[in-house]
mmCIF file of C-alpha atoms in Angstrom:
data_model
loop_
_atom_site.group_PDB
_atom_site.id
_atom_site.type_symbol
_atom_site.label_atom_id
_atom_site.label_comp_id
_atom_site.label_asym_id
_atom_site.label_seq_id
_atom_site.Cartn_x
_atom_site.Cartn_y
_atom_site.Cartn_z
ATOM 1 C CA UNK A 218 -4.833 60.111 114.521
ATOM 2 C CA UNK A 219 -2.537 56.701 115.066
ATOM 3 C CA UNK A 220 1.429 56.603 115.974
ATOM 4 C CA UNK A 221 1.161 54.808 113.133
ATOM 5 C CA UNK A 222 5.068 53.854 112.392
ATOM 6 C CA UNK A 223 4.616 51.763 109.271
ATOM 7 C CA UNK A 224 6.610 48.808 110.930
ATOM 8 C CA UNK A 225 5.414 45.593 110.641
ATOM 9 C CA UNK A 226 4.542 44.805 114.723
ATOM 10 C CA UNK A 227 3.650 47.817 115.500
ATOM 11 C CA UNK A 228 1.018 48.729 113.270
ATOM 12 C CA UNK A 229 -1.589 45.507 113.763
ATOM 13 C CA UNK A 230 -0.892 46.078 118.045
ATOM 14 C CA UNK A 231 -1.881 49.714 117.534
ATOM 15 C CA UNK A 232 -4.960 48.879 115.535
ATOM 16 C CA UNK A 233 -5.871 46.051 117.907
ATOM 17 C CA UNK A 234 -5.897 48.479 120.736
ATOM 18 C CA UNK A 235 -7.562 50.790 118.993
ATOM 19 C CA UNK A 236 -10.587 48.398 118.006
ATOM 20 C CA UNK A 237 -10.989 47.294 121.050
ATOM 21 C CA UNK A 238 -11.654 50.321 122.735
ATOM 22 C CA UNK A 239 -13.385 52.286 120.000
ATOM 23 C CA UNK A 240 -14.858 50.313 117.535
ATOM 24 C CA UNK A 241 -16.883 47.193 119.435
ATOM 25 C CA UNK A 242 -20.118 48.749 119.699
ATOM 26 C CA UNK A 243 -19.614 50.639 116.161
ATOM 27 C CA UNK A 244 -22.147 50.096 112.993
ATOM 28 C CA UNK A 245 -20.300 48.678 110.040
ATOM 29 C CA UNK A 246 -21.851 51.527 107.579
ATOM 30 C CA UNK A 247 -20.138 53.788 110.210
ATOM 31 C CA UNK A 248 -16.332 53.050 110.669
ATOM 32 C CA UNK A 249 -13.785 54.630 112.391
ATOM 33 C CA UNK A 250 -11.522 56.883 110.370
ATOM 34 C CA UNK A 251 -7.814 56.639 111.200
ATOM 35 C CA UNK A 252 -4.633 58.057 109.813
ATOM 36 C CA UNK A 253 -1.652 59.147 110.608
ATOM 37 C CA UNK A 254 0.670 62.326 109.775
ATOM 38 C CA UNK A 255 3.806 59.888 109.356
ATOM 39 C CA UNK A 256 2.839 59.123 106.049
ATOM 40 C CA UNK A 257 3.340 62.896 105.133
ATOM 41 C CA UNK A 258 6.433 63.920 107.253
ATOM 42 C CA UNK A 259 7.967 60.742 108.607
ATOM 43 C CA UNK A 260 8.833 59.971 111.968
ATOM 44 C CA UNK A 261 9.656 63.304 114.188
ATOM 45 C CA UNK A 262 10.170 61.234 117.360
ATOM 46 C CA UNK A 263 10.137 62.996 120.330
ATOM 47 C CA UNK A 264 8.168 65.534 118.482
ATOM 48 C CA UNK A 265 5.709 63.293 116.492
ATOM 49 C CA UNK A 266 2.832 63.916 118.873
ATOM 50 C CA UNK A 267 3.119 67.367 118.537
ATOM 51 C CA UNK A 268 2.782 67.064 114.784
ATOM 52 C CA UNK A 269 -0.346 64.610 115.222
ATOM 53 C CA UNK A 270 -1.532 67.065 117.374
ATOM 54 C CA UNK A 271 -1.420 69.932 114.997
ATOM 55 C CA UNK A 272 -2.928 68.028 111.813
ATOM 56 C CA UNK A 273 -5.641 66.921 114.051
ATOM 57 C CA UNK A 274 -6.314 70.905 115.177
ATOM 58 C CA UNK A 275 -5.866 71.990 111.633
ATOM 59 C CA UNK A 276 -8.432 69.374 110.538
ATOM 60 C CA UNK A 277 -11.271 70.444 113.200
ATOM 61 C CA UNK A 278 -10.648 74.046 112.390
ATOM 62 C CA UNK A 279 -11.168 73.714 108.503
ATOM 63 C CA UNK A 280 -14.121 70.760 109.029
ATOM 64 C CA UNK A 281 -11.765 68.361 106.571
ATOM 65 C CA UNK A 282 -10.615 65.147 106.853
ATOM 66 C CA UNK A 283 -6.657 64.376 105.230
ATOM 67 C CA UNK A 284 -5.328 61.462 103.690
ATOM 68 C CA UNK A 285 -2.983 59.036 104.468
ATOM 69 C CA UNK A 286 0.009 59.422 102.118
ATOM 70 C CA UNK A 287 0.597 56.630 99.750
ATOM 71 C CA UNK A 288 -1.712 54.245 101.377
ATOM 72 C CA UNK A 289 -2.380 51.246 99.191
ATOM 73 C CA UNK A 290 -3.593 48.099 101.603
ATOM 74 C CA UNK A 291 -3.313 47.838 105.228
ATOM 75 C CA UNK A 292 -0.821 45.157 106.680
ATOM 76 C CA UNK A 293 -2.209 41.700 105.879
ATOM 77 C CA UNK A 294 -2.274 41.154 109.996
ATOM 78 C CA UNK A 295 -5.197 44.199 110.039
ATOM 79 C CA UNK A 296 -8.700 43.704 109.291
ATOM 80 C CA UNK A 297 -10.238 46.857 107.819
ATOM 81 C CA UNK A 298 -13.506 45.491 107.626
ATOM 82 C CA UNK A 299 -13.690 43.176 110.924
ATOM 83 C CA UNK A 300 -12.114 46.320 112.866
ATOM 84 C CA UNK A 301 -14.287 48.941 111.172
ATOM 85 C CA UNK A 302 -11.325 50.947 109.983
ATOM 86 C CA UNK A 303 -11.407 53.135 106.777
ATOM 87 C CA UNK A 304 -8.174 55.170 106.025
ATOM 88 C CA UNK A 305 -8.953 58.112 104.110
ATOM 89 C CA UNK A 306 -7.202 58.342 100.743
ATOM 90 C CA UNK A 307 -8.705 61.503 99.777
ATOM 91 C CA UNK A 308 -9.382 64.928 101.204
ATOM 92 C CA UNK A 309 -12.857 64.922 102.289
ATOM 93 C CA UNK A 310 -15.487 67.283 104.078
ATOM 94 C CA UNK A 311 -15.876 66.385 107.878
ATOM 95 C CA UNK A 312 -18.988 64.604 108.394
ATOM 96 C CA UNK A 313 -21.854 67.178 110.132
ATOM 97 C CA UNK A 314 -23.836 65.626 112.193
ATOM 98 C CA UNK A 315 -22.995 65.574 115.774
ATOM 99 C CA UNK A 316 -20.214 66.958 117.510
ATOM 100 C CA UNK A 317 -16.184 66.575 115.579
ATOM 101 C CA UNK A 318 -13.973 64.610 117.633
ATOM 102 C CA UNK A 319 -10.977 63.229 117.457
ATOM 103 C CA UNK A 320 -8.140 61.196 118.970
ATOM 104 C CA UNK A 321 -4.889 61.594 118.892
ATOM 105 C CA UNK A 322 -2.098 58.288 119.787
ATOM 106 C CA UNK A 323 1.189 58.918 120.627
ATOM 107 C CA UNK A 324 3.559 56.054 121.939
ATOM 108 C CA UNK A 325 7.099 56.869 123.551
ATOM 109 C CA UNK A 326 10.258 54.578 123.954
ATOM 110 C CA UNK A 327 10.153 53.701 127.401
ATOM 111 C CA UNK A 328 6.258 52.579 127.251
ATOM 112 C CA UNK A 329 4.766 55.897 127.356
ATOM 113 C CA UNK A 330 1.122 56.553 125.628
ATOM 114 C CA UNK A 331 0.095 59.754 125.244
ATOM 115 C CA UNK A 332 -3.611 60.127 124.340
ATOM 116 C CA UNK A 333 -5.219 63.414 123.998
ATOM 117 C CA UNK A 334 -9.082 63.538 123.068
ATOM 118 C CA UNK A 335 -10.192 67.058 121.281
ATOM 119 C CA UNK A 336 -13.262 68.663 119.870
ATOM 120 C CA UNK A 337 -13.993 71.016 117.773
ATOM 121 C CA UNK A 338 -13.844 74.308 118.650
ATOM 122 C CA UNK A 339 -16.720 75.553 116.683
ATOM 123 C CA UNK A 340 -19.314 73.161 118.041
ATOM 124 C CA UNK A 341 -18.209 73.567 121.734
ATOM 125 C CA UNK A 342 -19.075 77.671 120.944
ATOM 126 C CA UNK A 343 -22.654 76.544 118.952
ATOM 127 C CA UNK A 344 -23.615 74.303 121.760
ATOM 128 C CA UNK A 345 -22.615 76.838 124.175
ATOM 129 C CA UNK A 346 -24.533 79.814 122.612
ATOM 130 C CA UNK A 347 -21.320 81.684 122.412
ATOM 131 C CA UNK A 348 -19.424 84.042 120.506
ATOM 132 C CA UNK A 349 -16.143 83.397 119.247
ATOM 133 C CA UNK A 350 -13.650 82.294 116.588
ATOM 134 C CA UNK A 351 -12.600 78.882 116.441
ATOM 135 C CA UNK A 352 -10.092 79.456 113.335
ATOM 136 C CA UNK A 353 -6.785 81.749 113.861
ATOM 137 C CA UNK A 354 -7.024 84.699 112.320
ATOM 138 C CA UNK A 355 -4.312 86.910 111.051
ATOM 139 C CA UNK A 356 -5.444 90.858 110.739
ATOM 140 C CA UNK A 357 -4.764 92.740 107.575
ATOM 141 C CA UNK A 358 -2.424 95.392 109.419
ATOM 142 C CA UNK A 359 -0.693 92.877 111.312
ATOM 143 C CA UNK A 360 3.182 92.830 110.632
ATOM 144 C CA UNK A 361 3.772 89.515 110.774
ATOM 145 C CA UNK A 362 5.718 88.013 108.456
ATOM 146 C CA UNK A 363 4.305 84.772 106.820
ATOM 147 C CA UNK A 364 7.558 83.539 104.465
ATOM 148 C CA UNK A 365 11.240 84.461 105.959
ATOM 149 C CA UNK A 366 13.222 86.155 103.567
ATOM 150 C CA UNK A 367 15.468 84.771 101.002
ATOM 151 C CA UNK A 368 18.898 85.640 100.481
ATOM 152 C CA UNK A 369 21.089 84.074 98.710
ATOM 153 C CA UNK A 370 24.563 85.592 100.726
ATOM 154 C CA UNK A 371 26.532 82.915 102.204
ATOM 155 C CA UNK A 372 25.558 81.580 105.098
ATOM 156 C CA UNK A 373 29.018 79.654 106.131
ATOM 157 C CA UNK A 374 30.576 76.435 104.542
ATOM 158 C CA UNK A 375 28.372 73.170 105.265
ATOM 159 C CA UNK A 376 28.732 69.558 103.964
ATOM 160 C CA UNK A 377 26.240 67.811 101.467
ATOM 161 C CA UNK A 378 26.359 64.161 102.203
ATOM 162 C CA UNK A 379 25.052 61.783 99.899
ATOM 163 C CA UNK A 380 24.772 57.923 100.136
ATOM 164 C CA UNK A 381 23.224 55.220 98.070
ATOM 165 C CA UNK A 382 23.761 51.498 97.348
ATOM 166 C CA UNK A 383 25.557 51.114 94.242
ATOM 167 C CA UNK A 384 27.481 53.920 92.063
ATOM 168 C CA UNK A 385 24.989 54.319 89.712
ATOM 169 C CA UNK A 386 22.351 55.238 92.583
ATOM 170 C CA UNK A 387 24.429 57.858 94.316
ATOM 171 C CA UNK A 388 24.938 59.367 90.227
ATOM 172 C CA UNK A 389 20.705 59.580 90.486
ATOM 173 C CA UNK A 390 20.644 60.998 93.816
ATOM 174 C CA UNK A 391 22.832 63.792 92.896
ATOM 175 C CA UNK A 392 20.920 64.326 89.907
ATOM 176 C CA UNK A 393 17.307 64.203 91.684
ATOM 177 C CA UNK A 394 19.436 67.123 94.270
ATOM 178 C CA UNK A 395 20.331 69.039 91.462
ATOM 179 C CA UNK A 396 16.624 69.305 90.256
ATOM 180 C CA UNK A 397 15.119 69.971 93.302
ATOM 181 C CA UNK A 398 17.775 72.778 94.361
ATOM 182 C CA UNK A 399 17.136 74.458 90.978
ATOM 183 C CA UNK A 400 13.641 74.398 91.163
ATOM 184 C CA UNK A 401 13.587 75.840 94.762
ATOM 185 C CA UNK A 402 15.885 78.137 94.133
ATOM 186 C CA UNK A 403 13.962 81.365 94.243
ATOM 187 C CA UNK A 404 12.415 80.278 97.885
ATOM 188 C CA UNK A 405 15.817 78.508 99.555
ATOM 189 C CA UNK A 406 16.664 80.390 102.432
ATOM 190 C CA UNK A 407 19.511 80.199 104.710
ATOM 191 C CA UNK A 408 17.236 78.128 107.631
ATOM 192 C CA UNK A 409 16.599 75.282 104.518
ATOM 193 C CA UNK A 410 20.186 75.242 103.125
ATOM 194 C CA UNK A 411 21.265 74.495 107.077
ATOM 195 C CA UNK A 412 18.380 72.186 107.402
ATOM 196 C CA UNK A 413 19.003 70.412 103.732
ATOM 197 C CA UNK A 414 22.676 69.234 105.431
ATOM 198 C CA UNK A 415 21.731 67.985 108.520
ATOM 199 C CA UNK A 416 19.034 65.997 107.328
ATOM 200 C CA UNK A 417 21.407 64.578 104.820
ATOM 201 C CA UNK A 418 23.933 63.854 107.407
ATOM 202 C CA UNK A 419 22.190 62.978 110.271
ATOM 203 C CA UNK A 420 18.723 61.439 109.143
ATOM 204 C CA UNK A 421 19.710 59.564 106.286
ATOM 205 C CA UNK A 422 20.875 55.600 106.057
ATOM 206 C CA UNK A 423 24.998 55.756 105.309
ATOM 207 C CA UNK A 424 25.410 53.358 102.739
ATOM 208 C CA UNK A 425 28.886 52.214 100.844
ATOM 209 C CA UNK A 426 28.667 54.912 98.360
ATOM 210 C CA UNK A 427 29.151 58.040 99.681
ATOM 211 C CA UNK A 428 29.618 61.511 98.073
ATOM 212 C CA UNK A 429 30.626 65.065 100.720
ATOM 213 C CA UNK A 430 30.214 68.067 99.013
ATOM 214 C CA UNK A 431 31.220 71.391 100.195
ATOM 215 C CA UNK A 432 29.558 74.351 100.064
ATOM 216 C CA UNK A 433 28.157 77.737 101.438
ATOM 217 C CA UNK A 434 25.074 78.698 99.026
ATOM 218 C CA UNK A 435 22.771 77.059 97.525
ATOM 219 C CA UNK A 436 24.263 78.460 93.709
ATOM 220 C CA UNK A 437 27.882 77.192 94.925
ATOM 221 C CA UNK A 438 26.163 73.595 95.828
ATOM 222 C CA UNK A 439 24.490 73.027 92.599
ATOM 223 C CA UNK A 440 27.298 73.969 90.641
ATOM 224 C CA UNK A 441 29.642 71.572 92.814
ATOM 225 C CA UNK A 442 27.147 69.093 92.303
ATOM 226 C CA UNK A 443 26.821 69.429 88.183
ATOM 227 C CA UNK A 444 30.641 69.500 87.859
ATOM 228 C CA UNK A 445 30.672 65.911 89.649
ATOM 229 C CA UNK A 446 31.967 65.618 93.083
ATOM 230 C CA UNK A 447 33.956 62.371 93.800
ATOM 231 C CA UNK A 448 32.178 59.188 94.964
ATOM 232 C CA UNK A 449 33.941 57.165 97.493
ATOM 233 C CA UNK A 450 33.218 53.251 98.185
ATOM 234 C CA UNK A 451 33.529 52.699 102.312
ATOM 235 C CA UNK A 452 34.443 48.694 103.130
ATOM 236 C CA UNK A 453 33.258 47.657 105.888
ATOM 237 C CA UNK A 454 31.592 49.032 109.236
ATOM 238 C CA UNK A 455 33.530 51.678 111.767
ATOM 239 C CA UNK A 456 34.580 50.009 114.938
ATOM 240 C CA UNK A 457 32.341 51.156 118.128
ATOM 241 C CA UNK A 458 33.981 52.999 120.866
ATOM 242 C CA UNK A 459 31.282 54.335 122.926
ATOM 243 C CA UNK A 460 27.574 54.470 123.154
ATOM 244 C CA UNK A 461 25.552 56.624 124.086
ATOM 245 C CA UNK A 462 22.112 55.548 124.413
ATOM 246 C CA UNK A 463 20.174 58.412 125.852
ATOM 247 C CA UNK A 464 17.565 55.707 127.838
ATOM 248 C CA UNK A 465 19.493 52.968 129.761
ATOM 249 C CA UNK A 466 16.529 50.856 130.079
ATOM 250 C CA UNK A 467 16.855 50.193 126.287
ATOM 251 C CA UNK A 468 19.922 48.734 126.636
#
């Protein structure tokens, strides 16, 4: 499991590393598998090992191996064959012979690698002669519940930020919302309606067309949305006051 950010230098370094330590003594009809969880969910930053981390246990527990999102070719600067990669593009049975293992990368801002090397539960009990579960299990009786519950009260006034290139782009983007509030509706709870405006606000590019909508349910945003919420042009880029950079030595 690679950081794996998708950028351009970053990618052939990791893979370069990751050859040379695990792959020089490797058979060609044997090559290392390698993926990463960004192509599913993105970059989490401080919290993208963690997610590597759980795909990786999830895998080992139900003996598959996941795809890589969207893969189509590697970066020209990595050799799949010469570095005996293969990037899975389907799901796939974890192979049985020996014991599962995997690796999981994780690089930080300041220079930090995290590497954490795990094996499967299930053949650490077999080789063992122990008894055990190596899957959670969740009892019948247990009163946990698995989905929160979905109401559809108001859950205070947030604002639905939208941005896009041109005019016509930010019309398509609040058309593609529109769809995928209405077809969510049933399961949109009050934890995804905050969630939906932060992301929008906080994790998304601002481009020069912009579009704020009000609202405090999900029913209130898509009809604020269909009834076409004014799209404003910004010239030109805010003037800096202060920054904040969170880790001087990147500065």
């Amino acid at each position: 499991e690679g950081h794996g950010t998708g950028t351009a230098a970053g990618d052939p370094l990791e893979a370069e590393a990751l050859a040379k330590v695990f792959t020089g003594q490797r058979a060609a009809n044997n090559p290392l598998i390698v993926g990463s969880v960004k192509t599913r969910i993105g970059h989490l930053e401080g919290a993208s090992g963690l997610a590597g981390l759980i795909k990786t246990v999830l895998m080992l527990e139900n003996d598959l191996i996941l795809p890589n999102g969207n893969f189509e070719k590697a970066n020209e600067r990595i050799d799949l064959e010469k570095s005996r990669f293969r990037i899975p593009t389907q799901v796939e049975p974890w192979p049985k012979s020996g014991t599962r293992r995997a690796s999981v990368c994780n690089y930080g801002y300041g220079g930090s690698n995290a590497h954490v090397i795990i094996d499967s539960a299930s053949d650490y009990l077999t080789n063992r002669r122990l008894k055990g579960l190596h899957r959670r299990v969740l009892a019948r009786s247990s009163s946990v519940k698995l989905l929160p519950e979905i109401s559809e009260q108001p859950t205070g006034a947030r604002v639905f930020l939208l941005s896009a290139q041109s005019e016509a782009s930010a019309k398509l983007q609040t058309q593609q919302l529109i769809t995928h509030l209405t077809t969510r509706r049933g399961s949109f709870g009050a934890e995804d309606f905050h969630s939906l405006a932060h992301t929008l606000a906080s994790r998304r590019s601002q481009l020069s067309w912009r579009t704020a909508t009000p609202a405090s349910s999900v029913r209130e945003l898509i009809e604020r949305l269909s009834t076409g919420s004014k799209r404003t042009k910004c010239y030109g880029s805010a003037k800096l006051a202060f920054v904040f950079s969170g880790h001087g030595a990147q500065w």
